[in-house]
JSON list of C-alpha atoms in Angstrom, two decimals:
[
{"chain": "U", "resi": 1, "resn": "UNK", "atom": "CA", "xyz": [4.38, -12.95, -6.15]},
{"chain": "U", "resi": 2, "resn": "UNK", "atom": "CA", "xyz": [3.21, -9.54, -7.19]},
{"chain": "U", "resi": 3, "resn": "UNK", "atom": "CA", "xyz": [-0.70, -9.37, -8.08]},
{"chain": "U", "resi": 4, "resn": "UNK", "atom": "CA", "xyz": [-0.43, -6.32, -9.61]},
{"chain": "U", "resi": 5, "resn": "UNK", "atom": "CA", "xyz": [1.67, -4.93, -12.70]},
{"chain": "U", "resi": 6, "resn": "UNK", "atom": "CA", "xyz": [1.82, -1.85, -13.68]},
{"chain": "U", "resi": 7, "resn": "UNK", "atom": "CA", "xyz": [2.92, -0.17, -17.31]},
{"chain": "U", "resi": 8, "resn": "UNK", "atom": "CA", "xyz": [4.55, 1.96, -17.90]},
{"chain": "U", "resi": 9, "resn": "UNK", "atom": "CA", "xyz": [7.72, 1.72, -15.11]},
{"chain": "U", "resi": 10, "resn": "UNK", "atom": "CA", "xyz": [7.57, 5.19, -15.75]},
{"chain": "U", "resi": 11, "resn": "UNK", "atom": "CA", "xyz": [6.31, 8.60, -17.14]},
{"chain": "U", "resi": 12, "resn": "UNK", "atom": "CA", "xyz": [7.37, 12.04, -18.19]},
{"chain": "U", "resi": 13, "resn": "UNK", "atom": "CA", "xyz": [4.74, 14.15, -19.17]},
{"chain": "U", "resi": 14, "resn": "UNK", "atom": "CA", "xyz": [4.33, 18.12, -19.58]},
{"chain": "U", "resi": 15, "resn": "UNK", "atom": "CA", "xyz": [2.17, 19.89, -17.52]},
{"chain": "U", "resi": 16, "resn": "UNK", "atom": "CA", "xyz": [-1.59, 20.06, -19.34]},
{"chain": "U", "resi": 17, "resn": "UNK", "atom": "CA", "xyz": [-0.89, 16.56, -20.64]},
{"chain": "U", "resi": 18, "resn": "UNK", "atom": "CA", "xyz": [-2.64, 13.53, -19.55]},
{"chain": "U", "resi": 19, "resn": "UNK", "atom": "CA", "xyz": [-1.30, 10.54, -18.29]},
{"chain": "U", "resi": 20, "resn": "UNK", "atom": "CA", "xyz": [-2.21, 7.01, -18.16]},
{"chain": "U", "resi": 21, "resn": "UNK", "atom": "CA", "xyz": [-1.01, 3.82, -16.41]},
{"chain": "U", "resi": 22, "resn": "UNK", "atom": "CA", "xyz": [-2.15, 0.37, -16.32]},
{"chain": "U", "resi": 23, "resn": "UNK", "atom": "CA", "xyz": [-1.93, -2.23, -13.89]},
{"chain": "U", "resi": 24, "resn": "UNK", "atom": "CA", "xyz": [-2.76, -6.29, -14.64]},
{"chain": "U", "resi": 25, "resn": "UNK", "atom": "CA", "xyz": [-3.94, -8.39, -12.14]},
{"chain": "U", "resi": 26, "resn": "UNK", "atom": "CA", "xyz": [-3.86, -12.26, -11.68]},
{"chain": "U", "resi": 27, "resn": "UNK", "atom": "CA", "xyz": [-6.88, -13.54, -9.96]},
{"chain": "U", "resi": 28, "resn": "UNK", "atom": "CA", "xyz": [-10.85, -12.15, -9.83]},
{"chain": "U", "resi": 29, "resn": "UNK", "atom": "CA", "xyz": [-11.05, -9.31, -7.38]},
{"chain": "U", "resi": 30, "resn": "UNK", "atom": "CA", "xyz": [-13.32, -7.49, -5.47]},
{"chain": "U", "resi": 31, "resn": "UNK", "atom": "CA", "xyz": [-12.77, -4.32, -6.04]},
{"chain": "U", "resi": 32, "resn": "UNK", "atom": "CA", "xyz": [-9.15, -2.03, -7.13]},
{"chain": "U", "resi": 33, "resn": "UNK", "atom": "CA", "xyz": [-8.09, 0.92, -6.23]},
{"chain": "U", "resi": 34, "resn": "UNK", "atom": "CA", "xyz": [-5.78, 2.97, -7.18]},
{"chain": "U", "resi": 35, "resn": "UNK", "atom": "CA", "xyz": [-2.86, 4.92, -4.28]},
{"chain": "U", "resi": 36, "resn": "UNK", "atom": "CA", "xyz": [-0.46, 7.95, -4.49]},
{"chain": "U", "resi": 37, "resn": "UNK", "atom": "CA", "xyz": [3.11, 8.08, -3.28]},
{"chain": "U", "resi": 38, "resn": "UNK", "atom": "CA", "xyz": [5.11, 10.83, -3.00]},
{"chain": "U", "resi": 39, "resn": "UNK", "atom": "CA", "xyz": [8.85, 10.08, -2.60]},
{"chain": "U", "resi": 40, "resn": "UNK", "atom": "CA", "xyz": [9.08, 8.27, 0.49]},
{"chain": "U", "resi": 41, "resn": "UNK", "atom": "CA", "xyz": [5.85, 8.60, 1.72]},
{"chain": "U", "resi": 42, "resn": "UNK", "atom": "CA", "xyz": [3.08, 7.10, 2.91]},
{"chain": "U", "resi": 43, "resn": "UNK", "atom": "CA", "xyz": [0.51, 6.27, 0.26]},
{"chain": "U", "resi": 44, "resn": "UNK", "atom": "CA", "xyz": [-2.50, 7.48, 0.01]},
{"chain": "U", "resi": 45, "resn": "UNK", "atom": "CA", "xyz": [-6.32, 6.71, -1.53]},
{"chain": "U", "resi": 46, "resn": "UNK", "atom": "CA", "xyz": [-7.13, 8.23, -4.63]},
{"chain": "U", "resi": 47, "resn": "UNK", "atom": "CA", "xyz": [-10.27, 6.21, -5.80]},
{"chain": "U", "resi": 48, "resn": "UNK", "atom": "CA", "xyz": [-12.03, 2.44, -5.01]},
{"chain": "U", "resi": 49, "resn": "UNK", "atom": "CA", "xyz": [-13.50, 0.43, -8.21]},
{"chain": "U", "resi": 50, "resn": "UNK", "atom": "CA", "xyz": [-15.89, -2.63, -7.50]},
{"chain": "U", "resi": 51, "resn": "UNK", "atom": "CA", "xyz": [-15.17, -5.67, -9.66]},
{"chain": "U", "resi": 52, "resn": "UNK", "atom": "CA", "xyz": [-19.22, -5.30, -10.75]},
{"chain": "U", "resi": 53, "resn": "UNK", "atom": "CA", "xyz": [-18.09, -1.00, -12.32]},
{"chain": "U", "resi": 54, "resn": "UNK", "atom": "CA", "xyz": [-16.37, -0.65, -15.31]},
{"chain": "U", "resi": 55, "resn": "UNK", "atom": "CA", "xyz": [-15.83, 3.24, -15.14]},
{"chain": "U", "resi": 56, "resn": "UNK", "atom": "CA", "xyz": [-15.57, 5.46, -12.16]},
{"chain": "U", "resi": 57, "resn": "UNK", "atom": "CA", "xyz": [-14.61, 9.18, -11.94]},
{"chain": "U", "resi": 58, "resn": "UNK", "atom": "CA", "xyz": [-13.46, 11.64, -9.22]},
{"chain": "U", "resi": 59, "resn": "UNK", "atom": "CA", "xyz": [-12.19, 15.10, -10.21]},
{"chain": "U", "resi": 60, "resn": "UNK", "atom": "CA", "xyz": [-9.35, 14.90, -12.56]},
{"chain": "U", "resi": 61, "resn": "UNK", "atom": "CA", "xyz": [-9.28, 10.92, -11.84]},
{"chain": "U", "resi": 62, "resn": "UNK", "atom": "CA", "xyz": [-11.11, 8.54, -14.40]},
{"chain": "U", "resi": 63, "resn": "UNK", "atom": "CA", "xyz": [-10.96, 5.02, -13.83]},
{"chain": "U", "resi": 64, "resn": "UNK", "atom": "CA", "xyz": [-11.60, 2.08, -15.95]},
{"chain": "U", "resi": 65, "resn": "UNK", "atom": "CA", "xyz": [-11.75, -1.87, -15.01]},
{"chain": "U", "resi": 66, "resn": "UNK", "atom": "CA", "xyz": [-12.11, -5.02, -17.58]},
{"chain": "U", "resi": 67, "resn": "UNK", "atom": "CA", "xyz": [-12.37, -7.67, -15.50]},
{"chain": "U", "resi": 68, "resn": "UNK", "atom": "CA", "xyz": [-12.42, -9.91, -18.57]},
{"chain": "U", "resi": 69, "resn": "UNK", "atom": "CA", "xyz": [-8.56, -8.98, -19.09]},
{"chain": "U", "resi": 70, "resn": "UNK", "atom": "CA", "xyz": [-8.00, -8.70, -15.46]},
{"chain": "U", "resi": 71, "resn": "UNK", "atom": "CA", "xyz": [-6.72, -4.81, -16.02]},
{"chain": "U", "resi": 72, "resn": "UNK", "atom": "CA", "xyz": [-7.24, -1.20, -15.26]},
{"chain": "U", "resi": 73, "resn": "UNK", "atom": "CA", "xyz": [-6.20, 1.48, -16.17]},
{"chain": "U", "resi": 74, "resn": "UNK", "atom": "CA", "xyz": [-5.85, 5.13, -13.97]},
{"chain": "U", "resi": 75, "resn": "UNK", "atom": "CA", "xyz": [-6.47, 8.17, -16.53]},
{"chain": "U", "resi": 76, "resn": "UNK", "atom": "CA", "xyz": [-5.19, 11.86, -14.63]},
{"chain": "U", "resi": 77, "resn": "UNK", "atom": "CA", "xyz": [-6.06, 14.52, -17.43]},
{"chain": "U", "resi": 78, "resn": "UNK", "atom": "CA", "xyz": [-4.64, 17.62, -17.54]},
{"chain": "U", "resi": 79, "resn": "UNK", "atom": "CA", "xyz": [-1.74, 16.87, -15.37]},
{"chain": "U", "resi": 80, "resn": "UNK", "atom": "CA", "xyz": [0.11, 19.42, -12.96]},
{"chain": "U", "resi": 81, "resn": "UNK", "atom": "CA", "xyz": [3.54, 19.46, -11.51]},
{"chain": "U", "resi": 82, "resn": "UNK", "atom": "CA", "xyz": [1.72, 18.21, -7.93]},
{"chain": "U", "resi": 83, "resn": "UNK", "atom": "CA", "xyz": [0.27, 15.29, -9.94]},
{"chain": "U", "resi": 84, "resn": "UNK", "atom": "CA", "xyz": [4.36, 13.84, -9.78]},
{"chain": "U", "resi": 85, "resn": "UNK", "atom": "CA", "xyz": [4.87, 10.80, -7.62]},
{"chain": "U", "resi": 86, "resn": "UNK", "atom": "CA", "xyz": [4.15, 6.90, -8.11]},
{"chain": "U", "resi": 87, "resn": "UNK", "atom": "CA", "xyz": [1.03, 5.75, -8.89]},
{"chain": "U", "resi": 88, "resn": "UNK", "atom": "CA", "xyz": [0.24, 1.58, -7.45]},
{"chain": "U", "resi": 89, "resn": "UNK", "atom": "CA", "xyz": [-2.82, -0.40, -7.74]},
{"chain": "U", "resi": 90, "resn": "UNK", "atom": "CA", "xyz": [-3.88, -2.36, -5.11]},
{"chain": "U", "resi": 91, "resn": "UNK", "atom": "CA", "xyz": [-6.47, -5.62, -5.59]},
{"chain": "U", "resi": 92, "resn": "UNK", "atom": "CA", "xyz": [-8.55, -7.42, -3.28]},
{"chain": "U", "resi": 93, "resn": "UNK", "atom": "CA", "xyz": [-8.65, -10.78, -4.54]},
{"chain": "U", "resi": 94, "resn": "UNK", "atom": "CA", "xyz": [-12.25, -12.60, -4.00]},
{"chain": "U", "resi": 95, "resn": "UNK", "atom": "CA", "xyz": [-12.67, -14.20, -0.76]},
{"chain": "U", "resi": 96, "resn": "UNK", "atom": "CA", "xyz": [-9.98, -12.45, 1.25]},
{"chain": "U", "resi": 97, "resn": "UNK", "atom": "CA", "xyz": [-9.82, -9.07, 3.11]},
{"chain": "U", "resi": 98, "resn": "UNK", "atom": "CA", "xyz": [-6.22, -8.05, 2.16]},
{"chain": "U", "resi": 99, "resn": "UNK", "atom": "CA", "xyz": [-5.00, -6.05, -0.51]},
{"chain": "U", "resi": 100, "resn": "UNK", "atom": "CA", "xyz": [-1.96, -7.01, -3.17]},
{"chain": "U", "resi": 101, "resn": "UNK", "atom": "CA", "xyz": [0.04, -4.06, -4.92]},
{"chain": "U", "resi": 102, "resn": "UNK", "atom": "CA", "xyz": [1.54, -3.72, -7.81]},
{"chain": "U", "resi": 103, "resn": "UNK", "atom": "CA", "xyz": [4.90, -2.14, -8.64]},
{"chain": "U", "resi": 104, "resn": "UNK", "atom": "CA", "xyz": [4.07, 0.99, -8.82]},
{"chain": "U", "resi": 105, "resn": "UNK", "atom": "CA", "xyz": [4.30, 3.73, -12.07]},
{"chain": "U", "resi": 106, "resn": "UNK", "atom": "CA", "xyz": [6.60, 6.95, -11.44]},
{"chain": "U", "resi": 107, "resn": "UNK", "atom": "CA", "xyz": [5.14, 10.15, -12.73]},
{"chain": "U", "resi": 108, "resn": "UNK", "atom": "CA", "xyz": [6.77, 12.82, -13.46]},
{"chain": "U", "resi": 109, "resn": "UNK", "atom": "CA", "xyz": [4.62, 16.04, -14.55]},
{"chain": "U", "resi": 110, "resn": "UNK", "atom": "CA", "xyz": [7.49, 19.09, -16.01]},
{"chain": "U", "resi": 111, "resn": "UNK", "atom": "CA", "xyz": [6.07, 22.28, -15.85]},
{"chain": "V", "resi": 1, "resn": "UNK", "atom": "CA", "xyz": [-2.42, 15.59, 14.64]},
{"chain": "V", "resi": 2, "resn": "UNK", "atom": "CA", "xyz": [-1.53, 12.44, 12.16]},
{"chain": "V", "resi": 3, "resn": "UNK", "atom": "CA", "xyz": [-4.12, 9.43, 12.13]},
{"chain": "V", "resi": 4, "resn": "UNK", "atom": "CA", "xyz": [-1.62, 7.02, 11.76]},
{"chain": "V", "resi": 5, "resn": "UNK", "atom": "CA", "xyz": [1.74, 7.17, 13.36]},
{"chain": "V", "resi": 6, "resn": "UNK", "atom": "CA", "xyz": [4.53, 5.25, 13.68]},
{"chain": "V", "resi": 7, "resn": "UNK", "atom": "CA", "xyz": [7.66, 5.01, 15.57]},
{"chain": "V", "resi": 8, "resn": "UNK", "atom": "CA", "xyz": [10.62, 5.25, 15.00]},
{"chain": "V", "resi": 9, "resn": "UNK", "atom": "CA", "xyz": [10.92, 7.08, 11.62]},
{"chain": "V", "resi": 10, "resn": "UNK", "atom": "CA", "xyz": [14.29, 6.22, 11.01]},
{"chain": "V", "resi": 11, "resn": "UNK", "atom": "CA", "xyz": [16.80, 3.05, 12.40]},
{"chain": "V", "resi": 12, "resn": "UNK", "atom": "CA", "xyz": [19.67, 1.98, 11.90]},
{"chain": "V", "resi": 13, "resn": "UNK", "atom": "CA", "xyz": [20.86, -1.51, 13.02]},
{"chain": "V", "resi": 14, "resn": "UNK", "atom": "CA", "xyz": [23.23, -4.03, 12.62]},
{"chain": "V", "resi": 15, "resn": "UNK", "atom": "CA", "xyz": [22.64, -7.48, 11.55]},
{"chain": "V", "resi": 16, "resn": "UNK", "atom": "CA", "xyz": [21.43, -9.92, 14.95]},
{"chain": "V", "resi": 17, "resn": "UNK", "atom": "CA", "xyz": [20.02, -7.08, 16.47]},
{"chain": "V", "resi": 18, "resn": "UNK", "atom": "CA", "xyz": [16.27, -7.58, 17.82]},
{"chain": "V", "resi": 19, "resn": "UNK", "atom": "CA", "xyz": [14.12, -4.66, 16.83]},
{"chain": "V", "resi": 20, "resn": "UNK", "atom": "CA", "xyz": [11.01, -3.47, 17.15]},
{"chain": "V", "resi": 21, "resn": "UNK", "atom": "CA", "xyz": [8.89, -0.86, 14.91]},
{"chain": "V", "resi": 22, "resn": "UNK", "atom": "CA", "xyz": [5.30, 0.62, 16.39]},
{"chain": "V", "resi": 23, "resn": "UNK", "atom": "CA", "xyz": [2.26, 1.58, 15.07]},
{"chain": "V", "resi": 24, "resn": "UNK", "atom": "CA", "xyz": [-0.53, 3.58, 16.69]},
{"chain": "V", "resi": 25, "resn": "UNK", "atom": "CA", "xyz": [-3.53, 5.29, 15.47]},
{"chain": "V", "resi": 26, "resn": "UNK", "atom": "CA", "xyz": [-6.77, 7.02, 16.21]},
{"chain": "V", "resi": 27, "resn": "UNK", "atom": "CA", "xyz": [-8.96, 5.96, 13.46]},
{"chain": "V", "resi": 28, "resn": "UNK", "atom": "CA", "xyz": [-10.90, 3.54, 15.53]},
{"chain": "V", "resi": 29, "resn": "UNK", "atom": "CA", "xyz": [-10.37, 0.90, 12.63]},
{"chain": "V", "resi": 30, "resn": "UNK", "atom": "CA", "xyz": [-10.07, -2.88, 13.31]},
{"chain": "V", "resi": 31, "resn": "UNK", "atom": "CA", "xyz": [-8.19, -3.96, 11.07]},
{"chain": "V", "resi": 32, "resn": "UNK", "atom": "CA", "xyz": [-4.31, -3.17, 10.57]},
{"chain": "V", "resi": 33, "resn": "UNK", "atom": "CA", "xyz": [-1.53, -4.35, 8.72]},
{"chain": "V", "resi": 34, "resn": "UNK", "atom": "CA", "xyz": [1.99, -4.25, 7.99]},
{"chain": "V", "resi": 35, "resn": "UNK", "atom": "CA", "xyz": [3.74, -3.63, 4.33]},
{"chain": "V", "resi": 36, "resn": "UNK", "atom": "CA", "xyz": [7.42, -3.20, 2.93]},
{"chain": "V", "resi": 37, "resn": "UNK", "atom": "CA", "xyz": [8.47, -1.62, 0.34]},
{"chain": "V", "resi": 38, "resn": "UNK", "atom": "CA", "xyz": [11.92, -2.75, -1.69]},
{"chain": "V", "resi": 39, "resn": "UNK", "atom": "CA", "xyz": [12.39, -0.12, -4.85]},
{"chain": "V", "resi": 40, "resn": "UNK", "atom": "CA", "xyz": [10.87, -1.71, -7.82]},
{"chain": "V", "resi": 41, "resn": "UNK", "atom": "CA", "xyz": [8.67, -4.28, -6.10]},
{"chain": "V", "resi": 42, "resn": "UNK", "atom": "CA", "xyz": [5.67, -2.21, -4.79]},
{"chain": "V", "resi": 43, "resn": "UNK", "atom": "CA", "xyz": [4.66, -3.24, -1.09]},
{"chain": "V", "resi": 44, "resn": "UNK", "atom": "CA", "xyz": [4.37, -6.48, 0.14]},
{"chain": "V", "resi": 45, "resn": "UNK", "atom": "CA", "xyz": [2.21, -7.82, 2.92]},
{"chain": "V", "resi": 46, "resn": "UNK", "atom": "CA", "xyz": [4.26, -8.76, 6.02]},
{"chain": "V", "resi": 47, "resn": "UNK", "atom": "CA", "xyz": [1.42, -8.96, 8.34]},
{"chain": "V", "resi": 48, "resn": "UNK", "atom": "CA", "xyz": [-2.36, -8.31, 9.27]},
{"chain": "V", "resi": 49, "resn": "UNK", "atom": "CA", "xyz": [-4.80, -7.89, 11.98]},
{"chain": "V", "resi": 50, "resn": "UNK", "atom": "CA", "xyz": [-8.85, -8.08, 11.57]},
{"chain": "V", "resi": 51, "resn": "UNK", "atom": "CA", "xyz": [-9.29, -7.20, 15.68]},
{"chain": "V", "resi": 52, "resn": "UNK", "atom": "CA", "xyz": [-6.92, -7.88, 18.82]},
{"chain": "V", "resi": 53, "resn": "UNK", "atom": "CA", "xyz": [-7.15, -11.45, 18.74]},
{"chain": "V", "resi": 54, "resn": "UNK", "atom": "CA", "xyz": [-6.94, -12.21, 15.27]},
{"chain": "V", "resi": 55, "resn": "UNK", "atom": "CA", "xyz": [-3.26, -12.51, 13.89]},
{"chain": "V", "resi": 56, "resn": "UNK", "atom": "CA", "xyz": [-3.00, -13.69, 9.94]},
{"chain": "V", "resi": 57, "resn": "UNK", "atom": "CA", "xyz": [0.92, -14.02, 8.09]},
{"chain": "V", "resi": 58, "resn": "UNK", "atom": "CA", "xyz": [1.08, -12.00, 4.78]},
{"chain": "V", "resi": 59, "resn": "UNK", "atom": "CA", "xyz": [3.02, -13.00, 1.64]},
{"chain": "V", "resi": 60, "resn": "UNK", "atom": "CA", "xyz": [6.61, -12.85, 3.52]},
{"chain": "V", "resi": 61, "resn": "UNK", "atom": "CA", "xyz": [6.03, -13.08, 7.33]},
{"chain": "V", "resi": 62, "resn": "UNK", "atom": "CA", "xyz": [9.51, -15.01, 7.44]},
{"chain": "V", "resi": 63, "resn": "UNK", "atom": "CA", "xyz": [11.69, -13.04, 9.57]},
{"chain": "V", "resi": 64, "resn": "UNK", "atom": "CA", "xyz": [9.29, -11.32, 11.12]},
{"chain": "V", "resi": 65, "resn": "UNK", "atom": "CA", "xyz": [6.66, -11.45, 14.13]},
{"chain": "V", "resi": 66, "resn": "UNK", "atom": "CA", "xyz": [4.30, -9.14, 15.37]},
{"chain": "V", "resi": 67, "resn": "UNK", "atom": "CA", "xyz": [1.86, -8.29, 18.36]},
{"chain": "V", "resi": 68, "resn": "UNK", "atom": "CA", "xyz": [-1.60, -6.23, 18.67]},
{"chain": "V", "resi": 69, "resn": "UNK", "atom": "CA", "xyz": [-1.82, -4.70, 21.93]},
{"chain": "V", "resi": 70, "resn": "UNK", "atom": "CA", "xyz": [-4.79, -2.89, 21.60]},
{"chain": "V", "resi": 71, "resn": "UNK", "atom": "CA", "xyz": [-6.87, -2.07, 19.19]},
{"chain": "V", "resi": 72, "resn": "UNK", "atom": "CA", "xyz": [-4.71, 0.81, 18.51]},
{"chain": "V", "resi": 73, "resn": "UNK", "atom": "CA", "xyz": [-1.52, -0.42, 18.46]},
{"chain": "V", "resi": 74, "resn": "UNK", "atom": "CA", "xyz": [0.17, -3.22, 16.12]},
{"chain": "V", "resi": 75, "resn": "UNK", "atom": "CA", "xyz": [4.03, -3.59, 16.40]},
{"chain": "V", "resi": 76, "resn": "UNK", "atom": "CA", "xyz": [6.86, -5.43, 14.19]},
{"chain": "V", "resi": 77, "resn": "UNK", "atom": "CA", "xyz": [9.42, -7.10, 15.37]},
{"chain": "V", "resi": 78, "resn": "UNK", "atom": "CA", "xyz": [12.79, -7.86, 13.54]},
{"chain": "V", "resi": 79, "resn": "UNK", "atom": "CA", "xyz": [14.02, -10.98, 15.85]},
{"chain": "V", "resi": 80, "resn": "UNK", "atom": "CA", "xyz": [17.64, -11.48, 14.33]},
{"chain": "V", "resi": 81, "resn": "UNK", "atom": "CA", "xyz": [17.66, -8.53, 12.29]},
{"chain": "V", "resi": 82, "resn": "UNK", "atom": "CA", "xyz": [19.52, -9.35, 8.56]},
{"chain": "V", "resi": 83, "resn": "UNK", "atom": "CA", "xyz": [20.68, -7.00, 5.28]},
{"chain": "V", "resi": 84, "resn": "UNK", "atom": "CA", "xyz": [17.95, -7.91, 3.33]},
{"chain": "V", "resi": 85, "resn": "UNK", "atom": "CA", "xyz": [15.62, -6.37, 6.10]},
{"chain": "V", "resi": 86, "resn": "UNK", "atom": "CA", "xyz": [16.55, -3.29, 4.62]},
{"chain": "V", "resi": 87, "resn": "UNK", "atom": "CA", "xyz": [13.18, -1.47, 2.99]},
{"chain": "V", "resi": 88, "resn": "UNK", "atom": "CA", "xyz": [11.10, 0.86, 4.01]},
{"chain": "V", "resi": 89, "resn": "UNK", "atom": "CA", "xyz": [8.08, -0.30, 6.06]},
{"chain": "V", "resi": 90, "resn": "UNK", "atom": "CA", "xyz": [4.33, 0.71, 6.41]},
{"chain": "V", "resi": 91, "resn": "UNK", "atom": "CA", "xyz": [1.42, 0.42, 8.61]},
{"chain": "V", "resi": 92, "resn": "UNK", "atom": "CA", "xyz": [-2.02, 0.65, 7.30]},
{"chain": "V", "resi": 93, "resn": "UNK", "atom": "CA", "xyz": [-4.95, 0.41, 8.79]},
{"chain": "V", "resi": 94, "resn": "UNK", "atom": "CA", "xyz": [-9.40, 0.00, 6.98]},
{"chain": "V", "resi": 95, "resn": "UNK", "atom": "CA", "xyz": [-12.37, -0.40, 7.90]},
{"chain": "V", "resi": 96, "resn": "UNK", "atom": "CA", "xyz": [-14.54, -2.75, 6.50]},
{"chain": "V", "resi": 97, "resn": "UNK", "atom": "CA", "xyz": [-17.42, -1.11, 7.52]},
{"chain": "V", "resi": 98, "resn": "UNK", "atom": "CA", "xyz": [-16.38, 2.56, 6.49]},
{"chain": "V", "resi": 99, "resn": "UNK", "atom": "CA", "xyz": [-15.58, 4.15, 3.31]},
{"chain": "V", "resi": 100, "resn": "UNK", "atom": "CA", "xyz": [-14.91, 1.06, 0.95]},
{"chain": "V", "resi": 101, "resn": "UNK", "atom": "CA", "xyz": [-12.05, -1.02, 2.82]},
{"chain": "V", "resi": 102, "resn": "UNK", "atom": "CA", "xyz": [-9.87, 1.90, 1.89]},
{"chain": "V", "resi": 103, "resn": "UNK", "atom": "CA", "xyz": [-6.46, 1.56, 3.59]},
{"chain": "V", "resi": 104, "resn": "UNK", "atom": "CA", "xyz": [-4.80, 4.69, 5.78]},
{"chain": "V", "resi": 105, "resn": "UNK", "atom": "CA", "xyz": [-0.99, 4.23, 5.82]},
{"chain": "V", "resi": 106, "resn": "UNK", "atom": "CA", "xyz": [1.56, 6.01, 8.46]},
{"chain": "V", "resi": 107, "resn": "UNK", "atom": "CA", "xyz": [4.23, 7.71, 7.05]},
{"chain": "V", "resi": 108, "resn": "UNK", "atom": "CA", "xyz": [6.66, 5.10, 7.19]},
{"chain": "V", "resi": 109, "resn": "UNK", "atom": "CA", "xyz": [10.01, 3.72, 8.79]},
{"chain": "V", "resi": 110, "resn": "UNK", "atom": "CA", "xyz": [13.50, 3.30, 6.77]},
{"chain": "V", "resi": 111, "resn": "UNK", "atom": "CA", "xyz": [15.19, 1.02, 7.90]},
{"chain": "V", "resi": 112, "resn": "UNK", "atom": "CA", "xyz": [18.74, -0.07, 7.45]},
{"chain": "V", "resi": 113, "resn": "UNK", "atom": "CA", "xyz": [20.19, -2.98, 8.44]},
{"chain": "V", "resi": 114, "resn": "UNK", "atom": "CA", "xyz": [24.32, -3.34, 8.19]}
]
């Protein structure tokens, strides 16, 4: 079963907008982070948050965790047409060394 | 030169068929795993490796076996390859004692099974 769930499916934005997704989680974690996809690609790392932060930034990248509601959430302000692809979370549940991700949010950023 | 690689990009099979996908890389990282990806259910954990002689089954391992070479190299196998093998598969690979267990994925291999 999926650990992670992430809202919207889906987002159209304009360019200069922000966006924001949210993923739930299931179990207590270790830590979250947050990947990129672009269409068919491999994902990549855009930021780590420890189950003991509750706010992290990098860049244009702000991320918050409530570990009381088992959710994050991935804020990318003032969005550009690069910023499209899917967005998944990823969670290290406590006492393991593997990662769980979620379904994934598409972005799409119109210029 | 990529970190993560894997071979072949691309198959196509038919259903029975025994085949095999490869991953290599150059991080120096211990651990590696194996993920696919089905549109509109994220990745799933097939398969992962903490060093050479330490095997572990993901969430759906069914189906699917794998070997670690070398520290470098981790490969899937597909014994009786079936339809709903079709997805696009990934190879990651972290290390625990680097940058914050982040993962480093290869580009990927579609597969299609008929």
């Amino acid at each position: 079963s999926q650990q992670g769930e992430e809202d919207p499916q889906a987002l159209s934005i304009q360019e200069g907008e922000n966006a924001t997704m949210n993923c739930s989680y299931k179990t207590s974690i270790n830590n979250l982070q947050w990947y990129r996809q672009n269409s068919g690609r491999g994902l990549v790392h855009l930021i780590l948050i420890r189950s003991n932060e509750r706010e992290k930034h990098s860049g244009r990248l702000r991320v918050t965790l409530d570990t009381s509601k088992k959710s994050s959430s991935l804020l990318i302000t003032a969005s550009r047409a690069a910023d499209t692809a899917s967005y998944f979370c990823a969670t290290s549940p406590s006492g393991t060394y593997k990662y769980i991700f979620g379904t994934g949010t598409r972005l799409k950023v119109l210029a | 030169d990529a970190d993560v690689t894997q071979t072949p990009r691309n198959r196509i099979t038919k259903t029975g068929k025994r085949i095999m996908l490869e991953c290599s890389q150059t991080k120096g990282h211990d651990r590696m795993y194996w993920y696919r990806q089905d549109p509109g259910l994220g990745l799933r954990l097939i398969y992962y490796s903490f060093d050479v002689k330490d095997i572990n089954k993901g969430e759906i391992s069914d189906g699917y076996s794998v070997s670690r070479q070398a520290q470098a190299k981790f490969s899937l196998s597909l014994e009786s390859a079936i339809p709903n093998q079709t997805a696009l598969y990934f190879c990651a690979t972290s290390d625990p004692g680097g940058d914050q267990e982040t993962q480093y994925f290869g580009p990927g291999t579609r597969l299609l099974v008929l």
